Coordinates of C-alpha atoms and ligand atoms in Angstrom, one line a residue:
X296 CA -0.1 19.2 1.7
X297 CA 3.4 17.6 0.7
X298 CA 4.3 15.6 3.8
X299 CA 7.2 13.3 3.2
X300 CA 10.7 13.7 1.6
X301 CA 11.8 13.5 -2.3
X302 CA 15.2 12.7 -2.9
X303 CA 15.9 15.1 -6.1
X304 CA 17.3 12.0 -8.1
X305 CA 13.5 11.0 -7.5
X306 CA 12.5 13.9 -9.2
X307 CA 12.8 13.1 -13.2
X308 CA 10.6 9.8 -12.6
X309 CA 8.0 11.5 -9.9
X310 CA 4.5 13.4 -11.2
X311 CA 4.4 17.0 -11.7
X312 CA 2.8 18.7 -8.6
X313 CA 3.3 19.1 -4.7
X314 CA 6.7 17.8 -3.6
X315 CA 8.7 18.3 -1.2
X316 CA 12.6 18.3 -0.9
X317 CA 15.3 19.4 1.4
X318 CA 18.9 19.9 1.1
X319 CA 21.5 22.5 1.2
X320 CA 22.1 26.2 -1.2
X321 CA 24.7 25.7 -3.4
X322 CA 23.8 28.9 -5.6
X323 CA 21.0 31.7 -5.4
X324 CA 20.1 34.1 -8.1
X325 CA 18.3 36.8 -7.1
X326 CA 16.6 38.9 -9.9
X327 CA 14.2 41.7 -9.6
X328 CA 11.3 39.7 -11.5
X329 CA 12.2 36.5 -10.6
X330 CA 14.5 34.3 -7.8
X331 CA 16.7 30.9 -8.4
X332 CA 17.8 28.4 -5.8
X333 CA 20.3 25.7 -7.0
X334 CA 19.4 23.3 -4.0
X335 CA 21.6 19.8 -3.9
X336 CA 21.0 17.1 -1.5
X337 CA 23.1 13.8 -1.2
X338 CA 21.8 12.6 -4.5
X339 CA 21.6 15.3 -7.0
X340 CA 20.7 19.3 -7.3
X341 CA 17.9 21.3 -8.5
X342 CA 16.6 24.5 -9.7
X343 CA 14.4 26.1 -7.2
X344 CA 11.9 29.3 -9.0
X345 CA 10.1 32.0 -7.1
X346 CA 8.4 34.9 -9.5
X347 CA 8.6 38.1 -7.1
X348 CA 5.1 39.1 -7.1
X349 CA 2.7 40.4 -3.5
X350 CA 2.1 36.8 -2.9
X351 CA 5.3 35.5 -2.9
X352 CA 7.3 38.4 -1.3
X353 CA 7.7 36.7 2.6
X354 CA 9.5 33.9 0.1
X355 CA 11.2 36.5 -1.8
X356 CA 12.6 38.1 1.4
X357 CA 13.8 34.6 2.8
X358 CA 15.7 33.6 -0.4
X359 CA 17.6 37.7 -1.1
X360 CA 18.9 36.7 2.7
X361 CA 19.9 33.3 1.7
X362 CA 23.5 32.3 2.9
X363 CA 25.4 29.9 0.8
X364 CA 25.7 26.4 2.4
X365 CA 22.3 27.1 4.3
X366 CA 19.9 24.0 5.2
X367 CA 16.6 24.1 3.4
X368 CA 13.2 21.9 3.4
X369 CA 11.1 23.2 0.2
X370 CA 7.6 22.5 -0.6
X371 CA 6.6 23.7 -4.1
X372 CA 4.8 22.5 -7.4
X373 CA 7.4 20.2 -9.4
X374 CA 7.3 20.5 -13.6
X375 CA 8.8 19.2 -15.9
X376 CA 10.2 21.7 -18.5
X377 CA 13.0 20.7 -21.1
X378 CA 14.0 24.0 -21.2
X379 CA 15.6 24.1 -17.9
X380 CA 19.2 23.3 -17.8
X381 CA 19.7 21.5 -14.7
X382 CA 17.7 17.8 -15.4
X383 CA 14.8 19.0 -17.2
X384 CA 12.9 20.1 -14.3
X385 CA 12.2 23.0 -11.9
X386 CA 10.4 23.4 -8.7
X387 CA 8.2 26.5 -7.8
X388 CA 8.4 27.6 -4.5
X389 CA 5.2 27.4 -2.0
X390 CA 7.2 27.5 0.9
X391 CA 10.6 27.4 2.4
X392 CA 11.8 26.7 5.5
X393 CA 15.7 27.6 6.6
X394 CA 16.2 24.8 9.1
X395 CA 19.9 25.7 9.6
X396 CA 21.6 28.6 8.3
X397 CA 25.1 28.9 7.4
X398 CA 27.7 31.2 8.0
X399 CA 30.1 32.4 5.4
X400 CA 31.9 29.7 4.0
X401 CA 35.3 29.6 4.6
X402 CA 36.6 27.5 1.1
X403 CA 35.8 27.6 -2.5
X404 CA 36.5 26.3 -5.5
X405 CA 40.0 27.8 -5.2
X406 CA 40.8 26.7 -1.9
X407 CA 44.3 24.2 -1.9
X408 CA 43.7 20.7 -0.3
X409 CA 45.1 21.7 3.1
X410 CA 42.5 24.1 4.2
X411 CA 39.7 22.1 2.4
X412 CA 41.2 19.4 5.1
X413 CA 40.5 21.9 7.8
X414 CA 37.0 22.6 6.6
X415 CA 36.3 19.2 5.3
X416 CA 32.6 18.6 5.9
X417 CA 31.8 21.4 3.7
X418 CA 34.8 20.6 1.3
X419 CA 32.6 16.9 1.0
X420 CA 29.5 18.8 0.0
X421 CA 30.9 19.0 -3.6
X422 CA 29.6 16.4 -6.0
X423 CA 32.9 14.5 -6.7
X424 CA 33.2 14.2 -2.9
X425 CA 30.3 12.3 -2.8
X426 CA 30.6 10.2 -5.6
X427 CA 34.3 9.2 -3.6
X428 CA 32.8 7.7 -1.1
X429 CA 29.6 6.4 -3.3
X430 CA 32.5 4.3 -5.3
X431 CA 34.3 3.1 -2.3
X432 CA 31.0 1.4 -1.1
X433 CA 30.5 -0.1 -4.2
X434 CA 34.1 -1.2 -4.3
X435 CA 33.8 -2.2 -1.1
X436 CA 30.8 -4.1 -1.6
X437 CA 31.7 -5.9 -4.7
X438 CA 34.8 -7.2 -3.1
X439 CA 33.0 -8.7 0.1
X440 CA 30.7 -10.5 -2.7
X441 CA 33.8 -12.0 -4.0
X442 CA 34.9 -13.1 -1.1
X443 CA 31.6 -14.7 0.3
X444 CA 30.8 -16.2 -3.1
X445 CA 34.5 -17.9 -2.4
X446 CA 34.5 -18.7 0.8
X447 CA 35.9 -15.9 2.7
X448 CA 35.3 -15.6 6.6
X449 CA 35.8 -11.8 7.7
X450 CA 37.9 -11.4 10.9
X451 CA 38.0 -8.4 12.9
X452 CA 41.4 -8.4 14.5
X453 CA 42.8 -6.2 17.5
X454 CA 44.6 -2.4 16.7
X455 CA 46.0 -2.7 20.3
X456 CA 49.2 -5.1 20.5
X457 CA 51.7 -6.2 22.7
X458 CA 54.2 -6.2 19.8
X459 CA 54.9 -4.6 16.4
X460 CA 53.0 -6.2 13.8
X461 CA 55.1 -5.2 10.5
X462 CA 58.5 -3.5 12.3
X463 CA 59.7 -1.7 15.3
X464 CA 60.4 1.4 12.9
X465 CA 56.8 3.6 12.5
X466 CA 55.5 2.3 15.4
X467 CA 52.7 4.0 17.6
X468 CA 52.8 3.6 21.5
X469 CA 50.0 3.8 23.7
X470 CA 50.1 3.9 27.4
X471 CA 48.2 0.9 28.7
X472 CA 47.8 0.8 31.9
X473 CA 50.8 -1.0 33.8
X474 CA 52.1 -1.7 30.6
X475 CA 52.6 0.0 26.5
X476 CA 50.6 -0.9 23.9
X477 CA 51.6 -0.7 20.4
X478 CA 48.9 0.2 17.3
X479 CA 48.2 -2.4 14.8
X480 CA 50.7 -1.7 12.0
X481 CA 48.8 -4.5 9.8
X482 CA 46.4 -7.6 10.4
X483 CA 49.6 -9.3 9.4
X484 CA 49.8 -12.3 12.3
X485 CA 46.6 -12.3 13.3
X486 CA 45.0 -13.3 9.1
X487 CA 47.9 -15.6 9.7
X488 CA 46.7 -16.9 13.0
X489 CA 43.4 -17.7 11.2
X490 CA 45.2 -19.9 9.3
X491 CA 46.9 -21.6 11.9
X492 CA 43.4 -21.8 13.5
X493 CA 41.6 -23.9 10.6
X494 CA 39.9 -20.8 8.7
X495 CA 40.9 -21.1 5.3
X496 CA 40.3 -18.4 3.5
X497 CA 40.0 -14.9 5.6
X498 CA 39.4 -11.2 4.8
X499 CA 39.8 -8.0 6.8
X500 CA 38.6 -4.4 6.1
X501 CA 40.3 -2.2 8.9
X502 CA 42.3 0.6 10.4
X503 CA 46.2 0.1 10.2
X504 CA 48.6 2.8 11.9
X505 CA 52.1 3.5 10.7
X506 CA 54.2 6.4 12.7
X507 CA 55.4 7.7 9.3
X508 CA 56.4 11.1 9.6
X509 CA 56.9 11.6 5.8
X510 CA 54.3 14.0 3.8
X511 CA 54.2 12.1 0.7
X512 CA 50.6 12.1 -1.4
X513 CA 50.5 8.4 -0.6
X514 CA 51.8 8.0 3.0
X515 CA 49.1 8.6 6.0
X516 CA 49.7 7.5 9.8
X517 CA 46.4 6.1 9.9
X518 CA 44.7 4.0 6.7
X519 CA 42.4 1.8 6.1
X520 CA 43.9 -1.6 5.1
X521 CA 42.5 -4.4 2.7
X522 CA 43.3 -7.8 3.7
X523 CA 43.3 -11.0 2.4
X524 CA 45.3 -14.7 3.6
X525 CA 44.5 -18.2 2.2
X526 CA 45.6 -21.5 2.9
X527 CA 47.3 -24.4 0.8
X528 CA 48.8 -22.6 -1.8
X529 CA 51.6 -24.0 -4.3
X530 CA 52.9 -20.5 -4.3
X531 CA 52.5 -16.5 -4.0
X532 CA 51.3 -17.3 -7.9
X533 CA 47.4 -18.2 -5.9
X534 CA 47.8 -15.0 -3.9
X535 CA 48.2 -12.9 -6.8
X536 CA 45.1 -15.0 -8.8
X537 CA 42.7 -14.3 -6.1
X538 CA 43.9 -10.7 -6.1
X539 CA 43.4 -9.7 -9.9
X540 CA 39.8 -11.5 -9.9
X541 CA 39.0 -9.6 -6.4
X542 CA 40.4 -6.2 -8.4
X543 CA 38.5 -7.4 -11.8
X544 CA 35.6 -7.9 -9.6
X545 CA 35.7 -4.3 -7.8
X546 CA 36.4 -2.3 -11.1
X547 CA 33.4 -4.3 -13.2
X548 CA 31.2 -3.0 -10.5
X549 CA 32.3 0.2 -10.0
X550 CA 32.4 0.6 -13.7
X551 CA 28.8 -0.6 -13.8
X552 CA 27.4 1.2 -11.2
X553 CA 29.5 4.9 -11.7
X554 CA 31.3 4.5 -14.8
X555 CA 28.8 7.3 -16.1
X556 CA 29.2 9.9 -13.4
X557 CA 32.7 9.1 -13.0
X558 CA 33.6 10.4 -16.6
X559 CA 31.0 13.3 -15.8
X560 CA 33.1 14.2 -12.7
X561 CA 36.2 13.1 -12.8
X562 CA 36.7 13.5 -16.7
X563 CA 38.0 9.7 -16.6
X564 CA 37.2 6.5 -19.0
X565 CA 37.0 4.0 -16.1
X566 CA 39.1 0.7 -17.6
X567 CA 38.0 -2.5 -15.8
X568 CA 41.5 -4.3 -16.1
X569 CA 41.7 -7.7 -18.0
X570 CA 43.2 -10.5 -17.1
X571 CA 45.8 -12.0 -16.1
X572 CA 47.6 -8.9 -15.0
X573 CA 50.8 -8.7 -16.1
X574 CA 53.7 -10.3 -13.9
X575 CA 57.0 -9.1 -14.4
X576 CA 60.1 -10.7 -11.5
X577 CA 61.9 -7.8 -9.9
X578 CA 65.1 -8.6 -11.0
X579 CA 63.6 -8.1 -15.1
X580 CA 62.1 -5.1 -13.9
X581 CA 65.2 -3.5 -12.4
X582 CA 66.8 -4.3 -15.9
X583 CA 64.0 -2.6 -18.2
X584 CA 64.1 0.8 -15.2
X585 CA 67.4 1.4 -16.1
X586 CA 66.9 0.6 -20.0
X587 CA 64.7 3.3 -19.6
X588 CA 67.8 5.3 -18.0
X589 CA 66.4 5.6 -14.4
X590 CA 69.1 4.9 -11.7
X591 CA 67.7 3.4 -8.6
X592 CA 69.8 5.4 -5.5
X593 CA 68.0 3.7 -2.6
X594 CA 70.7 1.7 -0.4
X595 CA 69.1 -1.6 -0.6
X596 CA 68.0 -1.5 -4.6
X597 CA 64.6 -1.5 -3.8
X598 CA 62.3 0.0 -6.0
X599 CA 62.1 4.1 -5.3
X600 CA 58.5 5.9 -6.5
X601 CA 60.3 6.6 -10.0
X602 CA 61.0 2.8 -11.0
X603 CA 57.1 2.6 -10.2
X604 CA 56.4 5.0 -12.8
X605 CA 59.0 3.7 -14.8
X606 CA 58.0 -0.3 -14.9
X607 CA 54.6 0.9 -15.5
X608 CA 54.9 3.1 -18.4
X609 CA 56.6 0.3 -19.8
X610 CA 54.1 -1.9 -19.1
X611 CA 50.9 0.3 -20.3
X612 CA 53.2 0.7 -23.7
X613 CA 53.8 -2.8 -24.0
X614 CA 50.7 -4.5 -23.3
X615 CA 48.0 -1.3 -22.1
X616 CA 47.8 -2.9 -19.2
X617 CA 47.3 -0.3 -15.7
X618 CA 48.3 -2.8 -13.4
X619 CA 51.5 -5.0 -12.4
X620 CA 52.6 -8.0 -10.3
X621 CA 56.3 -7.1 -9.7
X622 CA 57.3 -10.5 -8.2
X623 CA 60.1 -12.0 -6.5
X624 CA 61.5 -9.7 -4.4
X625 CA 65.1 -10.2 -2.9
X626 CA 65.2 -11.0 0.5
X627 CA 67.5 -8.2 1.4
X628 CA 64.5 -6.1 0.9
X629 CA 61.3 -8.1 2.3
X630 CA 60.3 -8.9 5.7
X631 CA 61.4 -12.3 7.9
X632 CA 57.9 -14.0 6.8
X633 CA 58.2 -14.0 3.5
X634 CA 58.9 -17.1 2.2
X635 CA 62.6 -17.7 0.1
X636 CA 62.9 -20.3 -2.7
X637 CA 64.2 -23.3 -2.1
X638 CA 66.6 -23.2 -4.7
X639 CA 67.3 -19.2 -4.3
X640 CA 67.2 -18.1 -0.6
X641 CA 68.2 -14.5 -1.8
X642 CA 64.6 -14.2 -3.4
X643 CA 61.2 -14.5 -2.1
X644 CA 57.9 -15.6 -3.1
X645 CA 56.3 -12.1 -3.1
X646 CA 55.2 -9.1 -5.1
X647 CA 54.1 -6.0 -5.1
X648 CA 51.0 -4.8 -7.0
X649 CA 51.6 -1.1 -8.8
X650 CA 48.8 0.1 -10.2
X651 CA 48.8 3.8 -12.3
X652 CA 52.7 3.9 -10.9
X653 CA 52.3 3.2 -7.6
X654 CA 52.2 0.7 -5.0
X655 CA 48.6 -0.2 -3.4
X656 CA 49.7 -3.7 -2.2
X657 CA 52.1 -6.2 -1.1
X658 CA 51.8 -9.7 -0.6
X659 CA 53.6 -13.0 -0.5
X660 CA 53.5 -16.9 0.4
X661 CA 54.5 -16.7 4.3
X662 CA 57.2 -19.0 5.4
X663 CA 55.0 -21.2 7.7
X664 CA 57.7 -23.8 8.9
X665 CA 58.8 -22.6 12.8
X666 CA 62.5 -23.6 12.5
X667 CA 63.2 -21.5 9.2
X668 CA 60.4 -18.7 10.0
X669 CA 63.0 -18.5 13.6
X670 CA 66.1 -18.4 11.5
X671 CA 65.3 -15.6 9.3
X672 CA 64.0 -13.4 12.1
X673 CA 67.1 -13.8 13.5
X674 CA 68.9 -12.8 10.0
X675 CA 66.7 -9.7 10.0
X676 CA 67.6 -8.2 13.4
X677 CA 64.8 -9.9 15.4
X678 CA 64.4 -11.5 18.5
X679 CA 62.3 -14.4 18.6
X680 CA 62.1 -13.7 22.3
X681 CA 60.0 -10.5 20.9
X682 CA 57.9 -13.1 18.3
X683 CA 57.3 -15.7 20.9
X684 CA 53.4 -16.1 20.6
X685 CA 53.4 -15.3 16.8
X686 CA 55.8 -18.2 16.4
X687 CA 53.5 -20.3 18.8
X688 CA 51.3 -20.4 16.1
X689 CA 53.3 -22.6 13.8
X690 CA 54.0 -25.0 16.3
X691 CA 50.9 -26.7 16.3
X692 CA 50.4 -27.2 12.8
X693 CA 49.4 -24.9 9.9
X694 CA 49.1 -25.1 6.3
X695 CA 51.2 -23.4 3.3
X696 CA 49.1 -20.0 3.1
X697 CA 49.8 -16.2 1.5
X698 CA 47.8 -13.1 1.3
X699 CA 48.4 -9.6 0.4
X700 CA 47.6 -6.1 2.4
X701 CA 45.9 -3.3 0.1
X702 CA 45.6 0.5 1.3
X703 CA 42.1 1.7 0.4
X704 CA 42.3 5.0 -0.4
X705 CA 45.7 4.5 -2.5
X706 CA 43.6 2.2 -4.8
X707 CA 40.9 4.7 -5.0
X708 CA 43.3 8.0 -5.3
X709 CA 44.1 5.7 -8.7
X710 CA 40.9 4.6 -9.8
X711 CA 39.4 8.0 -10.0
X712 CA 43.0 9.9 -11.1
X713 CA 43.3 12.0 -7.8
X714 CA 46.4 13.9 -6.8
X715 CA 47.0 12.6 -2.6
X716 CA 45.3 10.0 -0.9
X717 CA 44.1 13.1 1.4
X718 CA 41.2 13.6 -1.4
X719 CA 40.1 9.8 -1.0
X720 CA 39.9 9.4 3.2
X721 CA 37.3 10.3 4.2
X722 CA 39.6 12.0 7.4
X723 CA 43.5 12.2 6.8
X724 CA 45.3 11.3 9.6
X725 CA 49.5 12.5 9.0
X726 CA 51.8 13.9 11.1
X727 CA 50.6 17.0 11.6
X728 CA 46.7 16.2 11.3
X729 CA 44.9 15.3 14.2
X730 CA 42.1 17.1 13.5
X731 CA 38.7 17.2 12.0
Ligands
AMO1564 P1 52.9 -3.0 3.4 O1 53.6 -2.4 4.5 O2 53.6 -2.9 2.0 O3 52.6 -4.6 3.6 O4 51.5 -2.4 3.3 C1 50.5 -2.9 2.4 C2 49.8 -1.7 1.7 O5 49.2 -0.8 2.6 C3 49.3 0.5 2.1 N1 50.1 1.3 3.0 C4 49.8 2.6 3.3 N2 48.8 3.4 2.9 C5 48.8 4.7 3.4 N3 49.7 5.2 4.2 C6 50.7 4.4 4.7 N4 51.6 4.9 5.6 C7 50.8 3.0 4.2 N5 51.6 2.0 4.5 C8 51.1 1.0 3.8 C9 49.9 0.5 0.8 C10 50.7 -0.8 0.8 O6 51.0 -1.3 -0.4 N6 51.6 -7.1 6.0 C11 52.0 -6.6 4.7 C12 51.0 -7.0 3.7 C13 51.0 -8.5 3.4 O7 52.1 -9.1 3.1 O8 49.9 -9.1 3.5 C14 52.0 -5.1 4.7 O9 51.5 -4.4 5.6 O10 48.9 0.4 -0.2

């Protein structure tokens, strides 16, 4: 009598005999002499045998009526057989138990990404979908290492806020009692508070909302936002240090603990980048873009998605490198609390990190002195009436700090060479997605 669960990874090291496993049909084939059952669970699949003889025709009659996607608990005689395709093992069927069935499934192999979005707890049920999420944990858990090896307090700051946190454009109300609330567009002033407040070094894993309408495979209205700040830096040159050895740190793991599987499922050579990464100032890269005959048409010069592309094709054939620092952005085109040169007010001391061709971070040293933070919010159209308690928190005293904000499933969607940042969350939230 086989009482308690195998997980059918366990199966390659466990003794031939009773075992006992339970997962979901992926496929059934039923032959006149003899049935298979592909059965996968969360960690693996396996090949399921019946022989149709008189004793096993109540099993035989259970698996012709098996549906696709259908909940099964198995207990049958495990061997180990070479032969057999799927991991060198096969498990004959003593008994099976349907403990939910499914109905038809609505999406296959074929089916584009916005149904598999309406239908995505089945779409997850493939194998790549659950190695997604198995590399984000690792990811996730290699960087919150680095960070308590180094120091790093987590904070855990509020979505709901009496102001914008990045701008008033893409900005989520919320009806809040007497009053509107706005939802957290970044961590921005409150990892910036923490410095203000003594802390250091701070990290922040959380949700971010942005009321973006565009469709874009890199744009959601709802993400989940990697954040760093730390205190007494020279420059943004420490922000952009900590953040290639928190990315070096993320990929060796991943690489470590997937790498394998990742090339199985993905059909990808996972690179852990090397460092440093390269740096290249915006002005330089503006320069080689349009060496490389790409005209920039955005209004302000910023860099559009194709300069991106651009700057980093350049820089994989230049130096093989996946990732770069694009520093020193003009002011024209960076937020009040980034902090200008001294001896070059129209740049700051900022970058953005592309990795693959796109952006998955900016970050900057913050302008921390109250007089010249006030100034340039009033240069970019804001009123420090509307900043009041944000600016309180430079009154009292706070050290030079920086940091950087990261979207999760951007730097996944690049790790693992996906097409939309809709196959790495887990839920997409966009304009026109509320639902599952
Ligand atoms: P920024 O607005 O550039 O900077 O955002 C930082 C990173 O967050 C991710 N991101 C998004 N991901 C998905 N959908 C969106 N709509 C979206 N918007 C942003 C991107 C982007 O690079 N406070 C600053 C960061 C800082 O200076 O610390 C900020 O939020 O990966």
């Amino acid at each position: 009598m086989v009482t308690s669960r195998t997980l059918i990874s366990d199966l390659a090291a466990h003794e031939p005999g009773p075992v006992s496993i339970s997962g979901w049909v992926e496929v059934v084939r039923d032959q006149k002499r003899v049935q298979f059952v592909i059965l996968r669970d969360e960690s693996g699949s396996a090949q399921l045998v019946n022989p149709v003889n008189d004793a096993t025709a109540d099993v035989a009659a259970t698996i012709s009526g098996l549906s696709h996607g259908s909940f099964l608990t198995v207990d049958g005689q495990l061997k180990h057989d070479e032969r057999v395709k799927l991991g060198g093992l096969e498990v004959k069927i003593d008994d099976l138990t349907v403990v939910t069935e499914a109905a038809e499934t609505p999406i296959d192999a074929e089916t584009g990404i916005d149904k598999r979005l309406d239908w995505r707890f089945i779409d997850l049920r493939r194998p790549q979908g659950r190695l997604l999420f198995k590399v984000q944990t690792t990811m996730l858990h290699a960087m919150r290492q680095y960070w308590i090896d180094n120091g790093f307090t987590e904070i855990h700051t509020p979505k709901l806020m009496a102001s914008a946190s990045e701008s008033r454009a893409e900005l989520f109300e919320v009806p809040y009692f007497e009053t509107t609330a706005y939802l957290a567009q970044s961590p921005q002033l409150f990892k910036q508070m923490a410095q203000a407040a003594g802390f250091g070094k701070v990290f922040e894993v959380g949700p971010a909302f942005r009321a973006d309408p565009s469709f874009t495979s890199r744009h959601a209205t709802e993400f989940t936002s990697i954040d760093s700040e730390i205190s007494w830096i020279d420059s943004h040159e420490d922000v952009m240090v900590m953040h290639e050895q928190l990315l070096h740190a993320a990929f060796a793991a991943v690489a470590e603990k997937h790498g394998d599987e990742i090339k199985e499922l993905f059909e990808i050579e996972l690179q852990v980048p090397s460092l440093p990464f390269p740096r290249i100032p915006h002005a330089e890269v503006k320069q080689i873009v349009a060496d490389r005959g790409h005209v920039i048409e955005r209004a302000d010069g910023d860099l559009d998605p194709e300069a991106e592309r651009q700057i980093a094709a350049h820089v994989k054939e230049t130096t093989g490198h996946d990732f770069v620092f694009v520093t020193d952005f003009p002011s024209s085109v960076r937020p009040y609390y980034h902090m200008r040169y001294e001896d070059d007010a129209s740049a700051t001391k900022s970058y953005d990190l592309i990795f693959g061709g796109v952006e998955i971070s900016t970050g900057a040293q913050r302008e921390h002195r109250v007089d010249v933070l006030q100034q340039q919010a009033i240069e970019k159209g804001v009123e420090p009436a509307e900043i009041e308690e944000y600016l309180d928190f430079f009154r009292y005293g706070v050290p030079p700090h920086g940091g950087f904000g990261m979207g999760l499933a951007r730097v996944l969607m690049l790790m693992l060479g996906q097409q939309s940042i809709r196959e790495t969350t887990f839920l997409f939230r966009g304009p026109t997605r509320l639902t599952p």
